Every structure is written in C-alpha cells, then in structure tokens.
Amino acid sequence: MKKLVSAGEILVEIMAERIGQSFLEPGPLLGPYPSGAPAIFIGQAAALGQPAGLIGAVGDDDFGRLNIERLRTLGADVSAIAVHTGQATGTAFVTYRADASRHFVFNIANSASGLIETDTAATKLLASADHVHVMGSSLFSDRAIAVALSAIETVKAGGGTVSFDPNIRREIMQASGMRTALDHVLARADIFLPSGEELFLFSSAKDEKGAVDELLNRGLSCIVLKKGAAGATYHDRHGTVASPGFAVDEVDPTGAGDCFGAAFVSFWLRGAAPADAMRIANACGALAVTRKGPMEGIFPLEAVEAFIATGKNMQ
Ligand code: ADP
C-alpha cells in the first residue's frame, strides 16, 4: 500500500468548556487533547490502515508524549517526530463563540513545533513516501515552509503525488513567505481540498464552477470542496460528484476537515472511485464532529464502515 507523509505543527488543544466563554477571565477548560492539523490527518489515515508518517517536533514533556503515544496507537510512523528538551510542545487554546465560529490562542512557531527540520529521520521517512499532504497551517514560519517544500520536491522526484488543504488559520499564518508558499504548494498539488470560501483565495472567479474550471486548467487532478454538514463536492476534468454528509449531532467541529482529507487521500491512493472515496471521507468527517477534541473522533476502518452501513445521509 502507498505510504503518505505530512509535515508540520504538533500541539495540544485546550478547550473552553462553555460556548461563548471568554479567555479574558478564568473559566473551566477541557483537555489537553492531542492535535495539530497534520497530526490529525496522519492519525486518521493510519487508523484507516494506510501507511502514514509525520515529520514534526515536540518538547520532552507530557504534551509531547501524549501526541506521540496517540499517533503510535493509531498506527502512525512516529520515527520522524523529533523530541526537544528546553522547548515546550505547541499549544492551542480554543473557545467557541455563540455563532459557532472559533477563537484560537496559538503558541506554535515559538514552541517545539517551530524547531521542525528535515533531519536524518525525516529524510529517511520521505525516501519511503509515495505521497505528501501539505496543510496551509503548517506553513507557519520560514523554517516550516522550507520543510514542506523540500518534502514536496523529494516525494515528487520519486514519482509520488501531492495533496493540499489550505486550512487557513490566520492566527498562525504570519510567515512573510506564507502567501507565496501557498501558491507554490497549489501549483505542485494533484489533489486540492479547500473548505468553503478557501476556494476563492486561489481564483479570481466568483462562483464555484468558474473557480473549479480555472484551477483544473492549472494542472490539478481533482478538487474536493468540503461543505461542512452538507458533505462535499468532487470535481475533475470528467465531471462532478456531489456527496451528501451524514446526519450526526455536532459537538466539536475541529478536526473534521483533516479526517475527511485523510480518508479521501487514502482511498484515492488505493484507486477507489471518487464516489466511494467521498463516502468514506464524509463518514470520517461526520464521526470527527461527534466527539470533543480533534483526534477523539478518529475511528478505524471497520467502525467507519459500520457507521456508513447504519448512518443516515443528509438530504
Ligand atoms: P474544515 O474542517 O476543513 O473547515 P468542513 O467543516 O467542511 O471542513 O468539514 C469537513 C467534512 O467533515 C465535511 O465535508 C463533512 O463531510 C464533515 N462534516 C463537517 N461538519 C459536519 C457535520 N456537522 N455533520 C456531518 N458531517 C460534517
């Protein structure tokens, strides 16, 4: 089976217990939960049985151990996660507003995550990879950008493929070269996985069809537009496949797009038909939102298939 890798931020998430809770005053918190968009992605891919490994860095602390242990338990290759003394593991504090939007307080670039590099272990992992997945949020510093771009070049030089999820998090995407890097990654991607309005950050078109046509003409194999509870739409040169979401009670949206992307890319790499890859991806995205914590809603393939067999699609 093809092996996929990602590179980027590894952190713990600490969540306000109540919706609308402000971080301007003390209040009850939940967590720490293992997190970081590329970590969620790799954890979900591994849980589905795809060989998957992550390049990143944590501190020599309990938060780092929590992340490594969770990824290892899910079946991921953690050989390229560096453990640094003297720098703490990254953190994200998140509170949910009444309108369902999220407010984050991140410490990533100045945490152990900021020490990410293409060291010997990372080079070895990349040599065994068939596919690299890049998250926009992982382009959080010039150093992190360099790691992501070199991962793309190595995997492509070996005949591998690339997927890209913009995963825009303005609070952490402050690197001077970030915009150029986003365009650079898109130009090298085979699969593009934007969510909602992110599609229009990369196109001058005003509607979905115009933006999709423009981007497919630039050389992407396919575009999968994530649409929250409504599901997702797949586009390639041959046409479009709309796939409805599954009806679930959402308790925490964080991680849905990463789980969706991991499932779609894993099944694309296995040669699944787009409709089949989308069904699994929608199921993983739906399951992800049923648990508090970004990686708590990751399930193995058998559980996802059982959910699909009994689950209800949204109309
Ligand atoms: P992102 O997390 O990247 O912003 P979305 O919010 O679109 O992306 O979620 C990704 C996928 O997760 C969706 O395409 C859908 O399959 C699933 N999903 C997200 N929210 C829900 C929900 N409330 N109910 C069911 N499925 C959901």
Coordinates of C-alpha atoms and ligand atoms in Angstrom, one line a residue:
M1 CA 0.0 0.0 0.0
K2 CA 1.2 3.5 -0.7
K3 CA 2.7 5.5 2.2
L4 CA 1.7 9.0 2.9
V5 CA 3.5 11.7 4.9
S6 CA 2.8 15.1 6.2
A7 CA 5.0 17.7 8.0
G8 CA 4.0 20.4 10.4
E9 CA 2.6 21.5 13.7
I10 CA 2.0 19.1 16.6
L11 CA 0.3 20.6 19.6
V12 CA -2.2 20.0 22.4
E13 CA -5.6 21.7 22.3
I14 CA -7.2 23.0 25.4
M15 CA -10.8 23.9 25.0
A16 CA -13.1 26.3 26.9
E17 CA -15.9 24.1 28.4
R18 CA -18.7 26.5 27.7
I19 CA -19.8 28.0 24.4
G20 CA -19.3 31.8 24.4
Q21 CA -16.7 31.5 27.2
S22 CA -14.2 34.3 27.1
F23 CA -10.4 33.9 27.6
L24 CA -10.4 37.4 29.2
E25 CA -11.4 35.8 32.5
P26 CA -10.7 32.5 34.2
G27 CA -13.0 29.6 33.4
P28 CA -13.3 25.9 33.1
L29 CA -11.1 24.2 30.5
L30 CA -11.1 20.7 28.9
G31 CA -8.0 18.9 27.6
P32 CA -5.2 18.5 26.8
Y33 CA -6.2 16.9 23.6
P34 CA -3.6 15.7 21.0
S35 CA -3.9 17.9 18.0
G36 CA -2.3 19.8 15.1
A37 CA -3.9 19.6 11.6
P38 CA -1.2 17.3 10.1
A39 CA -1.2 15.1 13.2
I40 CA -5.0 14.6 12.9
F41 CA -4.6 13.9 9.2
I42 CA -1.9 11.3 9.7
G43 CA -3.7 9.7 12.7
Q44 CA -6.9 9.3 10.7
A45 CA -5.0 7.9 7.7
A46 CA -3.2 5.4 9.9
A47 CA -6.5 4.3 11.6
L48 CA -7.9 3.5 8.1
G49 CA -4.9 1.2 7.5
Q50 CA -2.9 3.5 5.3
P51 CA 0.9 3.5 6.0
A52 CA 1.4 7.1 7.2
G53 CA 4.1 9.1 9.0
L54 CA 4.5 12.6 10.3
I55 CA 7.5 15.0 10.3
G56 CA 7.4 17.4 13.3
A57 CA 8.7 18.3 16.7
V58 CA 7.5 18.2 20.3
G59 CA 9.0 19.1 23.6
D60 CA 10.3 16.5 26.1
D61 CA 7.2 16.9 28.1
D62 CA 3.8 15.3 28.8
F63 CA 2.1 17.1 25.9
G64 CA 4.7 15.7 23.5
R65 CA 4.4 12.2 24.9
L66 CA 0.6 12.4 24.7
N67 CA 0.8 13.2 21.0
I68 CA 3.4 10.6 20.1
E69 CA 1.6 7.9 22.1
R70 CA -1.7 8.7 20.4
L71 CA -0.2 8.6 16.9
R72 CA 1.6 5.4 17.7
T73 CA -1.6 3.8 19.0
L74 CA -3.4 4.8 15.8
G75 CA -0.7 3.0 13.8
A76 CA 1.3 6.0 12.5
D77 CA 5.0 6.1 11.9
V78 CA 6.4 8.5 14.6
S79 CA 10.1 8.0 13.7
A80 CA 10.4 11.5 12.3
I81 CA 8.9 13.3 15.3
A82 CA 11.9 15.0 17.0
V83 CA 11.8 15.4 20.8
H84 CA 13.5 18.6 22.0
T85 CA 14.5 19.4 25.6
G86 CA 14.3 23.1 26.5
Q87 CA 11.3 23.9 24.4
A88 CA 7.7 23.0 25.3
T89 CA 5.2 21.3 22.9
G90 CA 2.9 23.6 21.0
T91 CA -0.5 24.6 22.3
A92 CA -3.8 25.9 21.0
F93 CA -6.5 27.3 23.3
V94 CA -9.9 27.4 21.6
T95 CA -13.2 28.8 22.6
Y96 CA -16.4 28.6 20.6
R97 CA -18.5 31.7 20.0
A98 CA -22.3 31.6 20.1
D99 CA -22.3 31.9 16.2
A100 CA -20.3 28.6 16.1
S101 CA -17.1 30.4 14.9
R102 CA -13.9 29.6 16.9
H103 CA -11.3 31.8 18.6
F104 CA -7.8 30.4 19.0
V105 CA -4.8 31.4 21.0
F106 CA -1.9 29.6 19.5
N107 CA 1.7 29.0 20.5
I108 CA 3.3 27.2 17.6
A109 CA 6.2 29.0 15.9
N110 CA 7.8 29.7 19.3
S111 CA 7.2 26.2 20.6
A112 CA 9.0 22.9 19.9
S113 CA 6.9 22.8 16.7
G114 CA 9.0 25.8 15.4
L115 CA 12.1 23.6 15.5
I116 CA 10.8 21.4 12.7
E117 CA 13.5 20.4 10.3
T118 CA 14.4 17.9 7.6
D119 CA 16.7 15.9 9.8
T120 CA 18.1 12.3 9.2
A121 CA 14.8 10.7 10.4
A122 CA 12.7 12.9 8.2
T123 CA 14.9 12.3 5.2
K124 CA 14.5 8.6 5.7
L125 CA 10.7 8.8 6.1
L126 CA 10.5 10.9 2.9
A127 CA 12.5 8.4 1.0
S128 CA 9.8 5.8 1.7
A129 CA 6.9 8.0 0.9
D130 CA 4.6 7.9 -2.1
H131 CA 2.5 10.9 -1.3
V132 CA 2.9 14.1 0.7
H133 CA -0.1 16.1 2.2
V134 CA 0.5 19.7 3.0
M135 CA -1.7 21.9 5.2
G136 CA -1.6 25.7 4.8
S137 CA -1.5 26.0 8.6
S138 CA 1.8 24.1 8.5
L139 CA 3.4 27.0 6.6
F140 CA 3.6 28.9 9.9
S141 CA 7.3 30.0 9.6
D142 CA 10.0 30.3 7.0
R143 CA 11.6 27.2 8.5
A144 CA 8.3 25.2 8.4
I145 CA 7.8 26.3 4.8
A146 CA 11.3 25.1 3.9
V147 CA 10.5 21.6 5.3
A148 CA 7.1 21.4 3.5
L149 CA 8.6 22.5 0.2
S150 CA 11.5 20.1 0.4
A151 CA 9.1 17.3 1.3
I152 CA 7.2 18.0 -1.9
E153 CA 10.3 18.1 -4.1
T154 CA 11.6 14.8 -2.6
V155 CA 8.3 12.9 -3.0
K156 CA 7.7 14.3 -6.5
A157 CA 11.3 13.4 -7.6
G158 CA 10.5 9.8 -6.5
G159 CA 7.4 9.8 -8.7
G160 CA 4.9 10.5 -5.8
T161 CA 1.9 12.7 -5.6
V162 CA 0.8 15.8 -3.5
S163 CA -2.4 16.9 -1.8
F164 CA -3.0 20.4 -0.4
D165 CA -5.6 21.6 2.2
P166 CA -5.3 25.4 2.7
N167 CA -6.6 25.0 6.3
I168 CA -6.3 28.8 6.7
R169 CA -5.6 29.8 10.3
R170 CA -4.8 33.5 10.2
E171 CA -3.6 33.5 13.8
I172 CA -0.6 31.3 13.0
M173 CA 0.0 32.0 9.3
Q174 CA 2.2 35.1 9.8
A175 CA 5.3 34.0 8.0
S176 CA 6.5 36.6 5.4
G177 CA 6.7 33.9 2.7
M178 CA 3.3 32.3 3.5
R179 CA 1.3 33.6 0.5
T180 CA 4.0 32.7 -2.0
A181 CA 4.3 29.3 -0.3
L182 CA 0.5 28.6 -0.5
D183 CA 0.6 29.3 -4.3
H184 CA 3.7 27.2 -4.7
V185 CA 2.2 24.2 -3.0
L186 CA -1.0 24.5 -5.0
A187 CA 1.0 24.6 -8.3
R188 CA 2.6 21.3 -7.3
A189 CA -0.6 19.6 -6.0
D190 CA -2.6 16.8 -7.6
I191 CA -5.5 16.9 -5.1
F192 CA -6.8 20.2 -3.7
L193 CA -9.1 20.1 -0.6
P194 CA -10.4 23.6 0.2
S195 CA -13.2 24.2 2.6
G196 CA -16.0 26.7 1.8
E197 CA -14.6 30.1 0.9
E198 CA -11.0 28.9 0.8
L199 CA -11.6 28.0 -2.9
F200 CA -11.8 31.7 -3.8
L201 CA -8.4 32.6 -2.3
F202 CA -6.8 30.9 -5.2
S203 CA -9.0 32.0 -8.1
S204 CA -10.3 35.3 -9.5
A205 CA -13.7 33.6 -10.4
K206 CA -16.7 34.5 -8.3
D207 CA -18.6 31.2 -8.4
E208 CA -17.7 27.5 -7.7
K209 CA -17.8 26.4 -11.3
G210 CA -15.7 29.2 -12.6
A211 CA -13.1 28.7 -9.8
V212 CA -13.0 24.9 -10.3
D213 CA -12.6 25.2 -14.1
E214 CA -9.8 27.8 -13.6
L215 CA -7.9 25.6 -11.1
L216 CA -8.3 22.3 -13.0
N217 CA -6.9 24.1 -16.1
R218 CA -3.8 24.9 -14.0
G219 CA -3.0 21.2 -13.7
L220 CA -4.8 19.8 -10.6
S221 CA -6.1 16.2 -11.0
C222 CA -9.1 16.9 -8.8
I223 CA -10.6 19.4 -6.4
V224 CA -12.7 18.3 -3.4
L225 CA -14.7 21.1 -1.9
K226 CA -15.7 20.5 1.7
K227 CA -19.0 21.9 2.7
G228 CA -19.5 21.1 6.4
A229 CA -22.7 19.2 7.4
A230 CA -23.8 19.3 3.7
G231 CA -20.9 17.0 2.7
A232 CA -18.6 17.7 -0.2
T233 CA -18.3 18.0 -4.0
Y234 CA -15.6 16.3 -6.1
H235 CA -14.5 17.9 -9.4
D236 CA -12.2 16.6 -12.1
R237 CA -11.9 17.1 -15.9
H238 CA -14.6 14.4 -16.4
G239 CA -17.2 15.9 -14.2
T240 CA -18.6 16.4 -10.7
V241 CA -19.7 14.1 -7.9
A242 CA -21.7 15.6 -5.1
S243 CA -21.7 13.5 -1.9
P244 CA -24.1 14.3 1.0
G245 CA -22.9 14.5 4.5
F246 CA -24.1 12.1 7.3
A247 CA -26.6 13.3 9.9
V248 CA -24.9 13.5 13.3
D249 CA -25.1 15.7 16.3
E250 CA -22.0 18.0 16.1
V251 CA -20.3 18.6 19.4
D252 CA -16.9 19.9 18.1
P253 CA -16.1 20.8 14.5
T254 CA -12.3 20.9 15.0
G255 CA -10.6 18.1 13.0
A256 CA -13.4 17.3 10.6
G257 CA -11.6 18.6 7.5
D258 CA -8.4 16.8 8.5
C259 CA -10.2 13.5 9.0
F260 CA -12.2 14.0 5.8
G261 CA -9.0 14.8 3.8
A262 CA -7.1 11.8 5.3
A263 CA -9.8 9.4 4.3
F264 CA -10.2 10.9 0.8
V265 CA -6.5 10.9 0.1
S266 CA -6.0 7.3 1.5
F267 CA -8.8 5.9 -0.8
W268 CA -7.6 8.0 -3.8
L269 CA -4.2 6.4 -3.3
R270 CA -5.9 2.9 -3.2
G271 CA -7.5 3.7 -6.6
A272 CA -11.1 4.0 -5.3
A273 CA -13.8 5.6 -7.4
P274 CA -14.4 9.2 -6.4
A275 CA -17.9 8.5 -5.1
D276 CA -16.5 5.7 -2.8
A277 CA -13.6 7.8 -1.5
M278 CA -16.1 10.7 -0.8
R279 CA -18.5 8.4 1.1
I280 CA -15.7 7.2 3.4
A281 CA -14.4 10.8 3.7
N282 CA -17.8 12.2 4.6
A283 CA -18.3 9.4 7.2
C284 CA -14.9 10.2 8.8
G285 CA -15.7 14.0 8.8
A286 CA -19.1 13.3 10.4
L287 CA -17.6 11.0 13.1
A288 CA -14.9 13.5 13.9
V289 CA -17.5 16.1 14.9
T290 CA -19.3 13.8 17.3
R291 CA -16.5 14.0 19.9
K292 CA -14.9 16.8 21.8
G293 CA -11.3 17.0 20.9
P294 CA -9.8 17.0 17.4
M295 CA -8.5 13.4 17.4
E296 CA -11.1 11.8 19.7
G297 CA -13.4 11.2 16.8
I298 CA -10.9 9.1 14.8
F299 CA -12.1 5.6 14.2
P300 CA -10.7 2.5 12.5
L301 CA -12.0 1.4 9.1
E302 CA -14.3 -1.3 10.4
A303 CA -16.1 1.2 12.7
V304 CA -16.3 3.7 9.8
E305 CA -17.8 1.1 7.5
A306 CA -20.3 0.1 10.3
F307 CA -21.3 3.7 10.6
I308 CA -21.8 4.0 6.9
A309 CA -24.0 0.9 6.9
T310 CA -26.3 2.3 9.5
G311 CA -25.8 6.1 9.1
K312 CA -28.3 8.5 7.6
N313 CA -27.3 10.8 4.8
M314 CA -28.4 14.5 4.9
Q315 CA -30.8 15.3 2.1
Ligands
ADP1 P1 -13.0 22.1 7.6 O1 -13.0 21.4 8.9 O2 -11.7 21.8 6.8 O3 -13.4 23.5 7.6 P2 -15.7 21.2 6.9 O4 -16.2 22.0 8.0 O5 -16.3 21.4 5.6 O6 -14.1 21.3 6.7 O7 -15.8 19.7 7.3 C1 -15.1 18.6 6.6 C2 -16.1 17.5 6.3 O8 -16.5 16.9 7.6 C3 -17.4 17.8 5.6 O9 -17.1 17.8 4.2 C4 -18.3 16.7 6.1 O10 -18.0 15.5 5.4 C5 -17.8 16.5 7.5 N1 -18.6 17.4 8.5 C6 -18.2 18.6 9.0 N2 -19.2 19.0 9.8 C7 -20.2 18.1 9.8 C8 -21.5 18.0 10.5 N3 -21.9 18.9 11.3 N4 -22.2 16.9 10.2 C9 -21.8 15.9 9.4 N5 -20.6 16.0 8.7 C10 -19.8 17.1 8.9

